[in-house]
C-alpha positions in Angstrom: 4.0 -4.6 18.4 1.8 -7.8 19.1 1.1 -10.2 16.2 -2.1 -10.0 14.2 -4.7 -13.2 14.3 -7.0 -13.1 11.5 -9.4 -16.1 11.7 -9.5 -17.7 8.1 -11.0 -21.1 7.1 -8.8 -23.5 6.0 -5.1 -24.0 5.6 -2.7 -20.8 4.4 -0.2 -21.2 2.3 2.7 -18.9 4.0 3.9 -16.4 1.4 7.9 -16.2 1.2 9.3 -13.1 1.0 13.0 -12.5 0.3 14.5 -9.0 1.0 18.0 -7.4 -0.4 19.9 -5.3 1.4 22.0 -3.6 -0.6 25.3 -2.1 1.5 24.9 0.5 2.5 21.8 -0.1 3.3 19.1 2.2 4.6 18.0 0.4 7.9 14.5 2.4 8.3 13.9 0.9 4.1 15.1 -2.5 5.8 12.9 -2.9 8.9 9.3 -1.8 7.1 9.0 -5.2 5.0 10.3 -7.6 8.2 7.6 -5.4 10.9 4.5 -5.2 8.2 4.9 -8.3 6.9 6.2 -10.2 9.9 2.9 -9.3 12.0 0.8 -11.5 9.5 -1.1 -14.3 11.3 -4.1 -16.0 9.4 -5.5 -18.9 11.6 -2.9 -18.8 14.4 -0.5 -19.2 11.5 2.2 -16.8 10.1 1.0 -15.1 6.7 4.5 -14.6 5.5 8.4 -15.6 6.4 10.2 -12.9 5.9 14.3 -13.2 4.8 16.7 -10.7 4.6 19.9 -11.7 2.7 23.0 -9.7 0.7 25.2 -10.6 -1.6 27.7 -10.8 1.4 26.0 -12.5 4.3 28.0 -11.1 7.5 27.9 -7.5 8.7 26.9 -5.2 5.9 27.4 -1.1 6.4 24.3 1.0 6.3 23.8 4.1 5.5 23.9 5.2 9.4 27.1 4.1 9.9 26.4 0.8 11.6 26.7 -2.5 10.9 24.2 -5.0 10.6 24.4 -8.6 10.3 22.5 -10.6 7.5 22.9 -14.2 7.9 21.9 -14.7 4.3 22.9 -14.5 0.7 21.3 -14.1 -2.4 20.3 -18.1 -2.8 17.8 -16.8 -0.6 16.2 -15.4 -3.4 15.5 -18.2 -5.4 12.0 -19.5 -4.6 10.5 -16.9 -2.8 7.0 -15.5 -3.8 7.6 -11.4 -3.9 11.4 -9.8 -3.9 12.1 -6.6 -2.0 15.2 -4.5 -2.7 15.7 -1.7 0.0 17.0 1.5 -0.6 20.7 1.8 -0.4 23.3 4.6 -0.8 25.2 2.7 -3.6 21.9 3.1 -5.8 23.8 4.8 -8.5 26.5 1.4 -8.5 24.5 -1.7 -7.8 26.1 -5.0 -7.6 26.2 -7.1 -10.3 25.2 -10.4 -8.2 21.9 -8.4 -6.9 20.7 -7.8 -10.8 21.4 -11.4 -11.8 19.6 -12.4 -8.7 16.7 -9.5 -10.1 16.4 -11.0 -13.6 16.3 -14.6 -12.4 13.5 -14.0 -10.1 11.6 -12.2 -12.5 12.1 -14.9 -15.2 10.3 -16.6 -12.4 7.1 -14.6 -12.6 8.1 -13.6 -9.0 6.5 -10.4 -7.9 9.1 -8.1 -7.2 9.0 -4.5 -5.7 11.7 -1.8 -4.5 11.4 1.5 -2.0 13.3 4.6 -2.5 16.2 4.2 -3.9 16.0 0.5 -4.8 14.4 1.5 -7.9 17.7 2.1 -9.4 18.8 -1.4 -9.6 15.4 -2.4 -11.0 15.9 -0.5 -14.0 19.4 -1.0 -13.8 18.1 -5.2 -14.5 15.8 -3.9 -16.9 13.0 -4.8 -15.2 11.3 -1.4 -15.4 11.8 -0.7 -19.3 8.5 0.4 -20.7 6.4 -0.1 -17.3 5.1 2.7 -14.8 7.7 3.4 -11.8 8.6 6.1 -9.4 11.3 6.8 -6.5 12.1 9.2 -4.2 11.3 13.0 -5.9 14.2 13.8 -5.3 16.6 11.5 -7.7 13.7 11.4 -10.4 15.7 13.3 -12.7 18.7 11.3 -12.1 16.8 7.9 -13.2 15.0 9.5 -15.9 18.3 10.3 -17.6 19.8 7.2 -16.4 16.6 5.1 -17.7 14.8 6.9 -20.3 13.0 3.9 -21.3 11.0 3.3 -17.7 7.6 5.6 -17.5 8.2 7.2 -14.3 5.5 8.4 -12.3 5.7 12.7 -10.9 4.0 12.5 -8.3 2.9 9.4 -6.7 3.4 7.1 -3.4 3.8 4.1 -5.2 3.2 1.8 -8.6 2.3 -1.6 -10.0 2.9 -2.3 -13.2 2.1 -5.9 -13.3 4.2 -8.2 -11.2 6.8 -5.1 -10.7 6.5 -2.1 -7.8 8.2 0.9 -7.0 7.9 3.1 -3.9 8.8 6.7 -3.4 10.9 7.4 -0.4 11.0 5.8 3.0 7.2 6.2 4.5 5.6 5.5 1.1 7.7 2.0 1.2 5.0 1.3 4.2 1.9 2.2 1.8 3.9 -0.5 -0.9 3.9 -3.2 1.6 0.5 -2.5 3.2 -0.6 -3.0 -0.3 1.0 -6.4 -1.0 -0.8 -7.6 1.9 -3.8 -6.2 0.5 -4.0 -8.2 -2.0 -2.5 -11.3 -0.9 -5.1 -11.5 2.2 -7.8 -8.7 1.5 -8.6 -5.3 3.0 -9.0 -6.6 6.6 -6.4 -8.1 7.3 -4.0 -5.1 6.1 -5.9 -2.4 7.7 -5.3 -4.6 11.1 -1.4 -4.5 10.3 -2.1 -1.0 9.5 -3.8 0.0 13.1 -1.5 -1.9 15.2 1.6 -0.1 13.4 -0.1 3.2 13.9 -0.2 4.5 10.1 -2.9 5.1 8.4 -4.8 2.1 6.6 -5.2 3.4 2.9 -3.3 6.0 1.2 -3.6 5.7 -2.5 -1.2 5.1 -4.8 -1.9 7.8 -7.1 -1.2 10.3 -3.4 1.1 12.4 -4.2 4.5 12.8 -2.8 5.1 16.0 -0.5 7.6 17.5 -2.6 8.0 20.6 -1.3 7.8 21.5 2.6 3.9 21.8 3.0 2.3 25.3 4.1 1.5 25.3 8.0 -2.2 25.0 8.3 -3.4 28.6 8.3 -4.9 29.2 11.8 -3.3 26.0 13.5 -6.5 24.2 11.2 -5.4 20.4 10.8 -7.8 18.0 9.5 -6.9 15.0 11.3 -9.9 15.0 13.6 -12.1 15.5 10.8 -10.9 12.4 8.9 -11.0 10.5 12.2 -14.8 11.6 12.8 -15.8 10.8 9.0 -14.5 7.6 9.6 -17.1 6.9 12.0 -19.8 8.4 9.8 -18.8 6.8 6.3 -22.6 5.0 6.5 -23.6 8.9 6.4 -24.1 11.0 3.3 -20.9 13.4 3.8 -20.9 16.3 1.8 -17.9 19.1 1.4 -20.3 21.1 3.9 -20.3 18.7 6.6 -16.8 18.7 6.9 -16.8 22.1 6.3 -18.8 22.5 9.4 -17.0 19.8 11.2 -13.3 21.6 11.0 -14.6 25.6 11.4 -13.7 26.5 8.0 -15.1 27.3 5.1 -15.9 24.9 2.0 -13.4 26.6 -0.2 -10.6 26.8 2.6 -11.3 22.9 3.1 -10.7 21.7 -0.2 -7.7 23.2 -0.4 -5.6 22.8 2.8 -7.1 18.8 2.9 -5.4 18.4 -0.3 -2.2 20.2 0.6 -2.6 17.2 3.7 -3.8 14.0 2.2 -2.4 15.0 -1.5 -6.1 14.3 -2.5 -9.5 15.7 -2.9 -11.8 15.5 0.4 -14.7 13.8 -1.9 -11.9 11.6 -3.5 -10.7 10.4 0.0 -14.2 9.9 1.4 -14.7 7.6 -1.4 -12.0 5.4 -1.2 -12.3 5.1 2.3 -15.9 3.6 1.4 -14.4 1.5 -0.7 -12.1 -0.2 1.9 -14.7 0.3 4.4 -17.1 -1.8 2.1 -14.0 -4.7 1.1 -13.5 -5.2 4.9 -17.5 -6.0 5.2 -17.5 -7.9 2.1 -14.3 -10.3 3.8 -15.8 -9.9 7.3 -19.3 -10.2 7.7 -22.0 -11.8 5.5 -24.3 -8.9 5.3 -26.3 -8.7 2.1 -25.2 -6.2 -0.9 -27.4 -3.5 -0.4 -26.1 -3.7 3.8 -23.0 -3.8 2.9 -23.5 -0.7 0.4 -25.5 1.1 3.5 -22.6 0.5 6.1 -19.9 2.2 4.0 -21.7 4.8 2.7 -21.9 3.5 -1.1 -25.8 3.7 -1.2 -26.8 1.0 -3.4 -25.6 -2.3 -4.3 -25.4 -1.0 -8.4 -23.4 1.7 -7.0 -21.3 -0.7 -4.8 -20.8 -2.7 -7.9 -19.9 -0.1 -10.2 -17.1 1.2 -7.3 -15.5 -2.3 -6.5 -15.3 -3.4 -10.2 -13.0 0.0 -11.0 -10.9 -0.2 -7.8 -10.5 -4.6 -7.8 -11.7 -5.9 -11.2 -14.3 -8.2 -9.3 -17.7 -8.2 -8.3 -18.9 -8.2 -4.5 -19.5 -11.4 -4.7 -16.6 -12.4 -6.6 -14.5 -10.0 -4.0 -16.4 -11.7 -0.8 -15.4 -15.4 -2.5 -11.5 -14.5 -2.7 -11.2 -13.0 0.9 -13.9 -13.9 2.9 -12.9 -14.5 6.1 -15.9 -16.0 7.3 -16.6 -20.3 7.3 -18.3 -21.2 4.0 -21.2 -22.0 5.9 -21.4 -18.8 7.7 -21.2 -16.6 4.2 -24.3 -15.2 2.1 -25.7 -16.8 -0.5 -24.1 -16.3 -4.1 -23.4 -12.4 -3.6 -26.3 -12.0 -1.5 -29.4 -9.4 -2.4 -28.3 -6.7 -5.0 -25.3 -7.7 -6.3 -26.6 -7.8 -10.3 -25.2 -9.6 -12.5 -22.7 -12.4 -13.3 -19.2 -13.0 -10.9 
């Protein structure tokens, strides 16, 4: 998979990111962070260094039965911007190095996040007491009686509860990350990892997790191809009866096999794909508001407002002013026609 150049004014800090690999370790929970992360370029330069380390640096077991070999221990840790603990099959039994190594980076204020089973030794640090957290469906129960005190999450993909995040198994580990580099670098740049890795851009964190084996689509009826064609047509006002009409199938059998899919509402997903659609304008081009509100299919610049300030906490233009992509001289004027109000 080719690198990603993202043009960017300006010199880029690169983001350090240190990941544990708890023996045995799950390899597929080992690669995601190292192949999303490492195929971060901004300005020729790379967006992140990625580190994986153990508290034993040699060959350490995984949970296939092979060996891999981590040149790097824990010291690793120490300085890096975001920790990542894989999932490993010792979740139950974490080592005592890895959650001194836990505690000291988040004494830190480093940012630090786990998928699948990793959430284990989070709490086990008692980093998740009293915050929002999930893991895989499957051994919820287990770390709810192991960890009453953490809020876990039913259903989700993944959460962030301030500098901490969990991940529910495997995939969702790949929404996690695709998140991080959301907000270090903006919607762009992660929906270019995204496409070059071949999963899809955005799935929220709120999606939920398939917990049980999903019903075939009754008549062969997949919705794939209809989310691929509204994509093109996001600057269109989509209703539930144009996609309706789009897949052959009724409104009523739409709504409910697209949310058996996506683990969403087809109205909820259209919208937050105009969301993205409108952050990757905002950081990529400087069309005015009230274009950019057109192009994605938000209408107006209020309403483009009113949508970004919910999903990010800033304003277009204070949005446009964190990730622009764009030479200062080549951006819009102080949030540009129709964005009301102050930054």
């Amino acid at each position: 998979m080719p690198s990603v150049p993202v043009a960017a004014p300006g010199a880029v800090r690169v983001r350090r990111v240190a990941v544990i690999a708890a023996p045995p370790v799950s390899m597929f929970n080992l690669a995601i962070p190292e192949m999303l992360f490492g195929k971060v370029e901004i300005d020729g330069a790379p967006g992140y260094e990625t580190v994986i380390c153990a508290p034993d640096p040699g060959p350490v077991p995984t949970t296939g039965g092979l060996d891999l070999v981590v040149p790097h221990g824990l010291d690793a840790v120490a300085g890096a911007d975001t920790v990542v603990l894989a999932g490993s099959g010792s979740y139950t039994d974490p080592d005592p190095r890895i959650l001194d190594a836990l505690r000291a980076a988040a004494a830190e204020g480093r940012r630090i996040a786990s998928i699948c089973t990793g959430a284990f030794a989070l709490a086990e640090a008692g980093l998740l007491d009293g915050r929002a957290a999930t893991t895989y469906w499957e051994y919820r129960s287990l770390l709810a009686a192991r960890h009453p005190a953490v809020d876990l999450q039913d259903d989700v993909l993944f959460v962030q509860d301030g500098p901490v995040l969990t991940s529910s198994g495997y995939a969702a580990g790949i929404d996690l990350c695709l998140h991080v580099i959301r907000t270090d670098y903006g919607a762009a740049v992660a929906n270019t990892v995204a496409r070059l890795a071949l999963v899809a851009p955005v799935r929220p964190g709120g999606q939920a997790q398939f917990t049980r084996t999903p019903l075939p689509p009754e008549r062969g009826v997949s919705f794939a191809d209809t989310r691929a064609w509204a994509m093109e047509h996001l600057d269109e006002p989509l209703g539930l009866t144009d996609l309706a009409r789009h897949s052959g199938v009724s409104v009523r059998t739409l709504s409910r096999r697209f949310h058996a899919e996506t683990g969403v509402s087809p109205l909820q997903w259209l919208l937050h794909q105009r969301v993205e659609r409108a952050k990757e304008l905002l950081e990529t081009t400087s069309l005015a508001m009230d274009g950019v509100a057109r192009a994605s299919g938000l209408g107006t610049a209020d309403s483009l407002r009113q949508h970004l300030l919910r999903r990010t906490g800033l304003t277009p233009s204070a949005y446009r002013s964190s990730f622009s992509r764009l030479p200062a001289a080549g951006r819009s004027p102080a949030g540009g026609r129709g964005d009301h109000g102050p930054s």
